[in-house]
Amino acid sequence: MAPLSTASADLGQGHMQVAAKNRPLADDGTKSIGFYVGKNLTEDGSVLLGGFGHEPSSHWLEIVPRQQFPDGATTTVGVTGEAGYPGELTEIPQASETNKYIASNYSEWAGFPAPLSNGGLNEHGVAARDIWSPSSQRLLAHTETPQRGPNYSDLSRIAMERASTAREAVEIVGGLIDEYGYSTYGGNSHLFADKDEGWVLVNYGGSQGLWAAERLGPNETRVSFPGYLNPFPLDYQDHPDEYLASDNFIDFAVEQGWFDPERNDEFDPQEVYAGWQPNDRVVTPTHPWGNNVQGDLERELREDLGPVSLEDMLAYVRDPRWSHDRSGYGHVARLADVEHADLNALWTAVTGAVTTPYVPIYIGANDVPPEYKQHRYLTHDSASTHIAADYAPLEATRYATRTFKRLMYHTCEHPRVFLKPVTADIERFERRLIREQRRVERQALLRYQAGRDAEARQGLTDYVNDRLLDALDLGEDLVADVEAQTRDRWGIRMPTGRDTPGETYRPESQSMNRDAVLTDIVFCFREGIDDYPREHGSYRGATVTPRGR
């Protein structure tokens, strides 16, 4: 695989330009990121799992209810002929009963049918992150046309629907690949966790049914950026508590002449199957990426932040080194023993957490406000037809993703002025939410203990809806203030556009997208604004306006 070209940044305009010519899609170092911290390294003994996906798409929240299905029910999986590695959709059996779970859905990724998901949190306290993990070109050369089998989103969704532990999620995903195959975009991984442990599973491209997983224990941290596996012992099958894999995991490499067990004491999946990674340390102005920096980030979590608190993880996922316009959302799951399963919660920022507040979404809640559901902004094919009439009332509501995108774009235009005060106002709001969780959970638990389950769930639903709308109101206040100050001090910068000989329209009427050669990323990171990682709430004295909030 061809390496990334040298990155350059125009720090005055908040854009990073990365040369992308002749680069396969799976090589783009902005796919997704996941953070795992074992329970012995956290402040309260919980397991923490955080991260987000990178997608050029609309994003929305969904609480999917527990459901039952009749015998013979099926679910559609796979990719279409429009995917980078073309495939066809197929049907596989659906479970007779599926779990309730929370997810951030999105509408667009490289020919993969929407709605798509990178995981989330289910009613059993199993959390999932879905993270890119490029396979080697020599392995991808074996990819069948058309591909068949579940894609990365199908696997994440089904794990949430069926798993009751992190290990079971691995067994479910591996079993699906064993039976039905796997439709790849170039290689992928999953990071599963529950209150006791985590598991990293890599599903390799190339249509060979290759997958492998390793356990993450209570004293470990893991940064998947991309997802990776450490070397396996040759007798890994004798250690099922630590390693799981497809039956052909090592045998295929031996058959291809890529690995000789007579000359090696262990099997390194990264060396044998993984795609290109930087040989030198590459840290862009927006984020580090690749296996060359993962060790540094894991040490940050273990040493600089440890013991890691919920607030630490919220701030880490928000870190402007990697949270920017391509960050579709922000998730943090605090996984611990809860007195009722409905009190499991996923702290969720509806779009990039760098300028979006997190709100705890309880599994016990029934739904989220329409402002946090699907809208047409950034949604695939939304401009090709008029809206279907039954969707008009939903579309007529405010759209939280749009509001917080506006706040990101204004903040990142002048981050030395706005990043700290915007973050301060957002984190003041979050710290209030953190303080009130004990009361919210105690009220719900008393109702459950009294057998008033429906009342408890309605209370959690009301709380989640109220706080999501409070967050949206905060976002609208902040973006109004930042935009007003921007207009007064600098004006709104207009695009320069592209040279279009013979045409009379202004640059503002040209396409807002760039061609395949240049990709612009809006980001807030600037050298010298702060040292990272930083403490949640560290900008307490700052505010966007003198009145504060």
Coordinates of C-alpha atoms in Angstrom, one line a residue:
M1 CA 0.0 0.0 0.0
A2 CA 1.3 3.5 -0.9
P3 CA 2.2 5.7 2.1
L4 CA 0.5 8.9 3.0
S5 CA 2.0 11.9 1.4
T6 CA 3.5 14.6 3.6
A7 CA 0.8 16.6 5.3
S8 CA 0.8 20.4 5.3
A9 CA -1.4 22.7 7.3
D10 CA -2.6 26.3 6.8
L11 CA -2.9 27.0 10.5
G12 CA -4.6 30.4 9.9
Q13 CA -7.6 28.9 8.2
G14 CA -8.3 25.7 10.2
H15 CA -7.8 23.3 7.4
M16 CA -5.4 20.4 6.8
Q17 CA -4.6 19.3 3.3
V18 CA -3.4 15.8 2.8
A19 CA -2.4 14.5 -0.6
A20 CA -4.5 11.5 -1.5
K21 CA -3.7 10.6 -5.1
N22 CA -3.2 6.9 -5.7
R23 CA -4.0 6.1 -2.1
P24 CA -6.5 3.2 -1.4
L25 CA -9.5 4.2 0.7
A26 CA -8.4 1.9 3.6
D27 CA -5.1 3.8 3.9
D28 CA -6.6 7.1 4.9
G29 CA -5.5 7.6 8.5
T30 CA -8.8 9.1 9.6
K31 CA -11.1 6.1 10.0
S32 CA -11.9 5.8 13.7
I33 CA -10.2 5.5 17.1
G34 CA -10.9 3.5 20.2
F35 CA -9.6 3.7 23.8
Y36 CA -9.7 0.9 26.4
V37 CA -8.7 1.2 30.1
G38 CA -8.8 -1.9 32.3
K39 CA -10.6 -1.7 35.7
N40 CA -7.4 -1.8 37.8
L41 CA -6.2 1.4 36.1
T42 CA -9.4 3.5 36.6
E43 CA -10.4 5.7 39.4
D44 CA -13.5 3.8 40.4
G45 CA -12.7 0.2 39.3
S46 CA -14.9 0.4 36.2
V47 CA -13.8 -0.5 32.7
L48 CA -13.7 2.5 30.3
L49 CA -14.2 2.4 26.6
G50 CA -14.3 5.5 24.4
G51 CA -13.9 6.6 20.9
F52 CA -15.7 7.5 17.6
G53 CA -15.9 6.8 13.9
H54 CA -14.9 9.0 11.0
E55 CA -17.6 9.2 8.4
P56 CA -18.5 11.9 5.8
S57 CA -22.2 11.5 6.7
S58 CA -25.1 12.6 8.8
H59 CA -25.2 11.1 12.3
W60 CA -28.0 10.5 14.7
L61 CA -28.8 8.7 18.0
E62 CA -31.0 5.6 18.2
I63 CA -32.2 3.5 21.2
V64 CA -33.1 0.2 19.6
P65 CA -35.6 -1.7 21.7
R66 CA -35.5 -5.4 22.5
Q67 CA -37.4 -7.3 19.8
Q68 CA -38.6 -10.8 19.1
F69 CA -38.7 -12.5 15.7
P70 CA -40.6 -15.5 14.3
D71 CA -38.9 -18.7 13.1
G72 CA -37.3 -18.1 9.6
A73 CA -36.8 -14.4 10.1
T74 CA -33.7 -13.1 8.3
T75 CA -31.5 -9.9 8.3
T76 CA -29.8 -8.4 5.3
V77 CA -26.0 -8.2 5.3
G78 CA -23.1 -7.4 3.0
V79 CA -22.1 -4.6 0.6
T80 CA -23.4 -3.5 -2.8
G81 CA -21.7 -3.4 -6.2
E82 CA -20.8 0.3 -5.5
A83 CA -18.3 -0.7 -2.7
G84 CA -14.6 -0.4 -3.3
Y85 CA -14.5 -4.1 -3.2
P86 CA -17.8 -4.9 -4.9
G87 CA -20.2 -7.4 -3.3
E88 CA -23.8 -8.5 -3.1
L89 CA -26.4 -8.4 -0.3
T90 CA -27.5 -11.7 1.2
E91 CA -29.8 -12.8 3.9
I92 CA -28.8 -14.6 7.1
P93 CA -31.0 -15.9 10.0
Q94 CA -32.0 -13.4 12.6
A95 CA -32.0 -14.3 16.3
S96 CA -35.3 -15.1 17.9
E97 CA -34.8 -12.3 20.4
T98 CA -32.4 -9.3 20.1
N99 CA -31.0 -7.0 22.9
K100 CA -31.9 -3.4 23.5
Y101 CA -29.0 -1.2 22.6
I102 CA -27.9 2.4 22.0
A103 CA -26.0 3.4 18.8
S104 CA -24.9 6.4 16.8
N105 CA -26.1 5.6 13.3
Y106 CA -24.8 7.2 10.1
S107 CA -25.8 7.3 6.4
E108 CA -22.8 7.0 4.2
W109 CA -19.7 4.9 3.8
A110 CA -18.2 3.6 0.5
G111 CA -21.1 1.6 -0.9
F112 CA -22.2 0.1 2.4
P113 CA -26.0 0.2 2.9
A114 CA -27.3 2.6 5.5
P115 CA -28.1 2.9 8.3
L116 CA -24.6 2.0 9.5
S117 CA -23.2 1.6 13.0
N118 CA -19.9 1.2 14.8
G119 CA -21.3 -0.4 17.9
G120 CA -22.5 1.3 21.1
L121 CA -23.8 -0.2 24.3
N122 CA -26.4 -2.9 25.0
E123 CA -28.6 -3.8 27.9
H124 CA -26.1 -6.3 29.2
G125 CA -23.4 -3.7 29.6
V126 CA -21.4 -4.8 26.5
A127 CA -19.8 -1.9 24.7
A128 CA -18.4 -1.9 21.2
R129 CA -16.2 0.3 19.1
D130 CA -15.5 -0.4 15.4
I131 CA -12.1 0.7 14.2
W132 CA -10.2 0.5 10.8
S133 CA -7.4 -2.0 10.6
P134 CA -5.9 -2.3 7.0
S135 CA -5.0 -5.7 5.6
S136 CA -2.0 -6.2 3.4
Q137 CA -2.3 -5.8 -0.4
R138 CA -1.1 -9.4 -0.9
L139 CA -4.0 -10.6 1.3
L140 CA -6.5 -8.2 -0.3
A141 CA -5.5 -9.6 -3.7
H142 CA -7.4 -12.7 -2.8
T143 CA -10.7 -10.8 -2.4
E144 CA -13.5 -12.5 -4.3
T145 CA -15.8 -10.6 -6.7
P146 CA -18.5 -10.3 -5.7
Q147 CA -17.9 -10.4 -1.9
R148 CA -20.5 -12.1 0.3
G149 CA -21.1 -12.0 4.0
P150 CA -21.7 -9.4 6.7
N151 CA -19.8 -6.2 6.6
Y152 CA -18.2 -4.4 9.6
S153 CA -21.4 -2.5 10.5
D154 CA -23.5 -5.7 10.3
L155 CA -21.0 -7.4 12.7
S156 CA -21.1 -4.5 15.2
R157 CA -24.9 -4.4 15.1
I158 CA -25.3 -8.1 15.5
A159 CA -22.9 -8.2 18.4
M160 CA -24.9 -5.5 20.1
E161 CA -28.1 -7.4 19.3
R162 CA -26.9 -10.8 20.7
A163 CA -23.9 -10.6 23.0
S164 CA -24.1 -10.7 26.8
T165 CA -20.4 -10.4 27.4
A166 CA -17.4 -9.0 25.5
R167 CA -16.0 -12.6 24.9
E168 CA -19.4 -13.7 23.6
A169 CA -19.3 -10.7 21.2
V170 CA -16.1 -12.1 19.8
E171 CA -17.5 -15.6 19.5
I172 CA -20.6 -14.3 17.7
V173 CA -18.6 -12.2 15.2
G174 CA -16.1 -15.0 14.6
G175 CA -18.9 -17.5 14.2
L176 CA -20.6 -15.3 11.6
I177 CA -17.4 -14.9 9.6
D178 CA -16.8 -18.7 9.8
E179 CA -20.3 -19.5 8.5
Y180 CA -21.1 -16.6 6.1
G181 CA -17.8 -14.9 5.2
Y182 CA -16.9 -11.3 5.5
S183 CA -17.4 -8.3 3.1
T184 CA -14.4 -5.9 3.6
Y185 CA -13.5 -2.4 2.7
G186 CA -9.9 -3.3 3.2
G187 CA -9.7 -4.6 6.8
N188 CA -11.4 -3.8 10.1
S189 CA -11.3 -4.4 13.8
H190 CA -13.7 -4.4 16.8
L191 CA -13.0 -3.4 20.4
F192 CA -15.5 -5.0 22.8
A193 CA -15.6 -4.5 26.5
D194 CA -17.7 -5.3 29.5
K195 CA -17.3 -4.7 33.3
D196 CA -14.5 -7.2 33.6
E197 CA -12.4 -7.2 30.4
G198 CA -11.9 -6.2 26.8
W199 CA -11.3 -8.0 23.5
V200 CA -9.7 -6.8 20.3
L201 CA -10.9 -8.7 17.2
V202 CA -9.4 -8.0 13.7
N203 CA -11.3 -9.2 10.7
Y204 CA -9.0 -9.4 7.7
G205 CA -9.9 -8.7 4.1
G206 CA -9.1 -11.2 1.3
S207 CA -12.2 -13.5 1.5
Q208 CA -10.3 -16.2 3.4
G209 CA -12.4 -16.0 6.6
L210 CA -9.4 -14.9 8.6
W211 CA -10.1 -13.3 12.0
A212 CA -8.4 -13.3 15.4
A213 CA -8.9 -11.8 18.8
E214 CA -6.9 -11.2 21.9
R215 CA -8.1 -10.4 25.5
L216 CA -7.4 -7.1 27.2
G217 CA -7.1 -7.6 31.0
P218 CA -7.7 -5.3 34.0
N219 CA -4.1 -3.9 33.9
E220 CA -4.0 -3.0 30.3
T221 CA -4.7 0.0 28.1
R222 CA -5.3 -0.2 24.4
V223 CA -5.4 2.5 21.7
S224 CA -6.8 1.2 18.4
F225 CA -5.8 3.7 15.8
P226 CA -5.8 1.5 13.7
G227 CA -6.8 -1.8 15.5
Y228 CA -4.0 -4.2 16.0
L229 CA -3.0 -7.5 17.6
N230 CA 0.1 -8.4 19.5
P231 CA 2.0 -11.6 18.5
F232 CA 0.3 -14.9 19.2
P233 CA 2.0 -18.0 20.6
L234 CA 2.0 -20.8 18.1
D235 CA -0.1 -22.9 20.5
Y236 CA -2.6 -20.1 21.0
Q237 CA -5.5 -22.6 20.6
D238 CA -4.4 -24.0 24.0
H239 CA -5.1 -20.6 25.6
P240 CA -8.7 -19.9 24.7
D241 CA -9.1 -17.5 27.6
E242 CA -6.5 -15.2 26.0
Y243 CA -6.8 -15.9 22.2
L244 CA -9.5 -16.8 19.7
A245 CA -9.1 -17.1 16.0
S246 CA -10.4 -18.7 12.8
D247 CA -9.1 -22.3 12.3
N248 CA -7.0 -21.2 9.4
F249 CA -5.4 -18.2 11.1
I250 CA -1.9 -19.5 10.9
D251 CA -2.3 -22.3 8.3
F252 CA -3.3 -19.9 5.5
A253 CA -0.1 -17.9 6.0
V254 CA 2.0 -21.1 6.0
E255 CA 0.3 -22.3 2.8
Q256 CA 1.1 -18.9 1.1
G257 CA 4.7 -19.1 2.2
W258 CA 4.3 -16.0 4.3
F259 CA 5.2 -17.7 7.6
D260 CA 7.4 -20.6 8.6
P261 CA 6.6 -22.1 12.0
E262 CA 9.9 -23.9 12.1
R263 CA 11.8 -20.7 12.1
N264 CA 9.5 -18.6 14.5
D265 CA 8.5 -19.0 18.1
E266 CA 5.4 -16.8 17.7
F267 CA 3.0 -15.5 15.0
D268 CA 2.9 -11.8 14.5
P269 CA -0.4 -10.9 12.8
Q270 CA 0.8 -7.3 12.1
E271 CA 3.9 -8.5 10.2
V272 CA 2.1 -11.3 8.3
Y273 CA -1.4 -9.9 7.5
A274 CA -1.6 -6.2 8.3
G275 CA -1.4 -3.4 5.7
W276 CA 1.1 -0.6 5.5
Q277 CA 1.9 1.5 8.6
P278 CA 4.3 4.4 8.8
N279 CA 7.9 3.5 9.4
D280 CA 8.7 6.8 10.9
R281 CA 6.8 8.8 13.5
V282 CA 4.1 10.7 11.7
V283 CA 2.2 13.2 13.7
T284 CA -0.1 15.6 11.8
P285 CA -1.3 18.9 13.1
T286 CA -4.7 17.2 13.8
H287 CA -3.8 13.8 15.1
P288 CA -1.2 11.1 15.4
W289 CA -2.0 7.9 13.7
G290 CA -0.7 4.4 13.1
N291 CA 1.1 1.8 15.1
N292 CA 4.1 4.1 15.5
V293 CA 2.3 6.3 18.0
Q294 CA -0.1 3.9 19.7
G295 CA 2.4 3.0 22.4
D296 CA 2.8 6.6 23.3
L297 CA -1.0 7.1 23.6
E298 CA -1.3 3.9 25.7
R299 CA 1.3 5.3 28.1
E300 CA -0.6 8.6 28.2
L301 CA -3.7 6.7 29.4
R302 CA -1.8 4.5 31.8
E303 CA 0.7 7.0 33.2
D304 CA -0.2 10.6 32.5
L305 CA -3.9 10.2 33.3
G306 CA -4.0 7.2 35.6
P307 CA -5.9 6.3 37.5
V308 CA -8.3 7.3 34.8
S309 CA -11.7 8.8 35.7
L310 CA -14.9 9.1 33.6
E311 CA -14.1 12.8 33.2
D312 CA -10.6 12.0 32.0
M313 CA -12.0 9.7 29.3
L314 CA -14.5 12.4 28.2
A315 CA -11.7 14.9 27.8
Y316 CA -9.5 12.3 26.0
V317 CA -12.1 11.5 23.4
R318 CA -12.6 15.3 23.0
D319 CA -8.9 15.9 22.5
P320 CA -8.4 18.2 19.5
R321 CA -5.5 16.1 18.4
W322 CA -8.0 13.7 16.8
S323 CA -11.5 15.1 17.4
H324 CA -12.3 17.3 14.4
D325 CA -14.7 17.5 11.4
R326 CA -14.3 13.9 10.5
S327 CA -15.3 12.7 14.0
G328 CA -18.8 11.6 13.5
Y329 CA -19.7 11.5 17.3
G330 CA -18.1 10.8 20.7
H331 CA -18.8 7.8 22.9
V332 CA -17.6 6.9 26.4
A333 CA -19.0 3.9 28.2
R334 CA -18.3 3.4 32.0
L335 CA -18.7 -0.3 32.5
A336 CA -19.3 -1.5 36.1
D337 CA -21.7 -3.4 38.3
V338 CA -25.0 -1.6 38.3
E339 CA -27.9 -2.3 40.5
H340 CA -30.3 -2.5 37.6
A341 CA -29.4 -3.2 33.9
D342 CA -31.3 -0.2 32.8
L343 CA -28.8 2.1 34.6
N344 CA -26.1 1.2 32.1
A345 CA -25.4 4.5 30.2
L346 CA -23.4 5.6 27.1
W347 CA -22.1 9.2 27.4
T348 CA -22.7 10.5 23.9
A349 CA -21.7 13.5 21.9
V350 CA -23.9 13.6 18.8
T351 CA -21.1 14.8 16.6
G352 CA -17.4 15.6 17.1
A353 CA -16.9 16.0 20.9
V354 CA -14.3 18.8 20.4
T355 CA -17.2 21.2 20.4
T356 CA -20.2 19.0 21.5
P357 CA -21.3 18.2 25.0
Y358 CA -21.7 14.6 26.2
V359 CA -25.1 13.5 27.6
P360 CA -25.6 10.1 29.4
I361 CA -28.0 8.0 27.4
Y362 CA -29.5 5.3 29.7
I363 CA -30.4 1.9 28.4
G364 CA -33.6 2.3 30.4
A365 CA -34.7 5.3 28.3
N366 CA -37.2 4.6 25.6
D367 CA -36.3 7.2 23.0
V368 CA -34.4 10.4 22.2
P369 CA -35.9 13.8 21.0
P370 CA -36.6 14.3 17.3
E371 CA -33.8 16.9 17.2
Y372 CA -31.3 14.0 17.7
K373 CA -32.8 11.7 15.1
Q374 CA -32.0 11.4 11.3
H375 CA -32.3 14.7 9.3
R376 CA -31.3 15.4 5.7
Y377 CA -28.2 17.5 6.4
L378 CA -25.2 15.4 5.2
T379 CA -27.5 12.4 4.5
H380 CA -26.8 10.4 1.4
D381 CA -29.0 11.2 -1.7
S382 CA -31.0 13.8 0.2
A383 CA -30.7 16.4 -2.6
S384 CA -32.0 14.1 -5.4
T385 CA -35.7 14.2 -4.4
H386 CA -38.2 16.2 -2.3
I387 CA -38.7 14.9 1.2
A388 CA -41.3 12.1 1.8
A389 CA -44.3 13.8 3.4
D390 CA -44.3 11.6 6.5
Y391 CA -40.8 12.7 7.3
A392 CA -41.5 16.4 7.1
P393 CA -42.4 17.0 10.8
L394 CA -39.2 15.3 11.8
E395 CA -37.2 17.3 9.3
A396 CA -38.9 20.5 10.6
T397 CA -37.3 20.2 14.0
R398 CA -33.9 21.6 14.9
Y399 CA -31.0 19.2 14.1
A400 CA -28.4 18.9 16.9
T401 CA -25.7 17.6 14.6
R402 CA -26.1 20.7 12.4
T403 CA -25.9 23.0 15.4
F404 CA -22.8 21.5 16.8
K405 CA -21.1 21.4 13.4
R406 CA -21.7 25.1 13.1
L407 CA -20.1 25.6 16.5
M408 CA -17.1 23.5 15.4
Y409 CA -16.6 25.4 12.2
H410 CA -16.8 28.8 13.9
T411 CA -14.6 27.7 16.8
C412 CA -12.0 26.1 14.6
E413 CA -11.7 29.2 12.4
H414 CA -10.2 31.1 15.3
P415 CA -9.3 28.4 17.9
R416 CA -6.8 30.5 19.8
V417 CA -9.7 32.8 20.7
F418 CA -12.6 30.4 21.1
L419 CA -11.5 26.8 21.8
K420 CA -10.8 27.2 25.5
P421 CA -14.0 29.3 26.4
V422 CA -16.2 27.0 24.3
T423 CA -14.8 23.9 25.9
A424 CA -15.1 25.6 29.4
D425 CA -18.8 26.3 28.9
I426 CA -19.4 22.7 27.5
E427 CA -17.5 21.1 30.4
R428 CA -19.3 23.2 33.0
F429 CA -22.5 21.7 31.6
E430 CA -21.1 18.2 31.7
R431 CA -19.9 18.5 35.3
R432 CA -23.4 19.4 36.4
L433 CA -24.6 16.3 34.6
I434 CA -22.0 14.2 36.4
R435 CA -23.0 15.6 39.8
E436 CA -26.6 14.7 39.3
Q437 CA -26.2 11.1 38.2
R438 CA -26.4 9.7 41.7
R439 CA -29.8 11.3 42.2
V440 CA -31.1 10.2 38.9
E441 CA -30.0 6.7 39.3
R442 CA -31.3 6.5 42.9
Q443 CA -34.8 7.7 41.9
A444 CA -34.9 5.2 39.1
L445 CA -33.7 2.3 41.3
L446 CA -36.4 3.0 43.9
R447 CA -39.0 2.8 41.3
Y448 CA -37.6 -0.5 40.0
Q449 CA -37.4 -1.9 43.5
A450 CA -41.1 -1.0 44.0
G451 CA -42.0 -2.9 40.8
R452 CA -42.8 0.4 38.9
D453 CA -40.7 -0.5 35.9
A454 CA -42.6 1.5 33.4
E455 CA -42.5 4.6 35.6
A456 CA -38.8 4.2 36.1
R457 CA -38.1 4.0 32.4
Q458 CA -40.3 7.0 31.7
G459 CA -38.3 8.9 34.3
L460 CA -35.1 8.0 32.6
T461 CA -36.6 8.9 29.2
D462 CA -37.7 12.3 30.5
Y463 CA -34.2 12.9 32.0
V464 CA -32.4 11.9 28.8
N465 CA -34.7 14.0 26.6
D466 CA -34.5 17.1 28.9
R467 CA -30.7 17.0 29.1
L468 CA -30.3 16.4 25.3
L469 CA -32.5 19.5 24.7
D470 CA -30.5 21.4 27.3
A471 CA -27.3 20.5 25.5
L472 CA -28.8 21.7 22.2
D473 CA -29.9 25.0 23.7
L474 CA -26.4 25.5 25.1
G475 CA -25.0 24.7 21.6
E476 CA -27.3 27.3 20.0
D477 CA -26.3 29.9 22.5
L478 CA -22.6 29.3 22.0
V479 CA -22.8 29.3 18.3
A480 CA -24.8 32.5 18.3
D481 CA -22.2 34.2 20.5
V482 CA -19.1 32.9 18.6
E483 CA -20.6 33.8 15.3
A484 CA -21.5 37.3 16.5
Q485 CA -18.0 37.9 17.8
T486 CA -16.5 36.4 14.5
R487 CA -18.6 38.8 12.4
D488 CA -17.6 41.8 14.5
R489 CA -13.8 41.0 14.7
W490 CA -13.0 39.4 11.4
G491 CA -16.1 38.9 9.3
I492 CA -17.1 35.5 7.7
R493 CA -14.3 34.2 5.5
M494 CA -15.5 33.3 2.1
P495 CA -14.1 30.3 0.0
T496 CA -11.5 31.0 -2.6
G497 CA -12.9 28.4 -4.9
R498 CA -11.3 26.9 -8.0
D499 CA -10.4 28.4 -11.4
T500 CA -13.3 27.9 -13.8
P501 CA -12.4 29.7 -17.1
G502 CA -15.4 31.1 -18.9
E503 CA -17.8 30.8 -16.0
T504 CA -19.4 33.7 -14.2
Y505 CA -20.6 32.2 -10.9
R506 CA -18.9 33.1 -7.7
P507 CA -16.8 30.6 -5.6
E508 CA -19.6 30.4 -3.1
S509 CA -21.7 28.7 -5.7
Q510 CA -19.0 26.1 -6.6
S511 CA -19.1 22.6 -5.1
M512 CA -18.3 22.6 -1.4
N513 CA -16.4 19.3 -1.9
R514 CA -12.8 18.9 -3.1
D515 CA -11.7 16.5 -5.8
A516 CA -9.8 13.2 -5.2
V517 CA -6.5 15.0 -5.0
L518 CA -7.0 17.2 -1.9
T519 CA -9.0 16.6 1.2
D520 CA -9.6 19.4 3.7
I521 CA -10.2 18.8 7.3
V522 CA -11.6 21.4 9.7
F523 CA -9.8 21.1 13.0
C524 CA -9.2 23.1 16.1
F525 CA -5.7 21.8 17.2
R526 CA -2.9 24.4 17.2
E527 CA 0.5 24.1 18.7
G528 CA 0.7 26.1 22.0
I529 CA -2.9 26.3 22.8
D530 CA -2.5 23.6 25.5
D531 CA -0.5 20.6 26.5
Y532 CA -2.3 17.3 25.9
P533 CA -3.7 15.3 27.5
R534 CA -5.5 17.7 29.8
E535 CA -7.8 17.6 32.7
H536 CA -11.6 17.8 32.2
G537 CA -12.8 21.2 33.4
S538 CA -9.3 22.7 33.3
Y539 CA -10.6 25.9 31.5
R540 CA -13.0 26.7 34.4
G541 CA -12.2 30.4 34.3
A542 CA -13.0 30.9 30.6
T543 CA -16.3 31.7 29.0
V544 CA -17.5 32.6 25.6
T545 CA -19.4 35.7 26.9
P546 CA -19.0 37.6 30.2
R547 CA -22.3 36.4 31.5
G548 CA -21.2 32.8 31.4
R549 CA -23.6 29.9 31.8

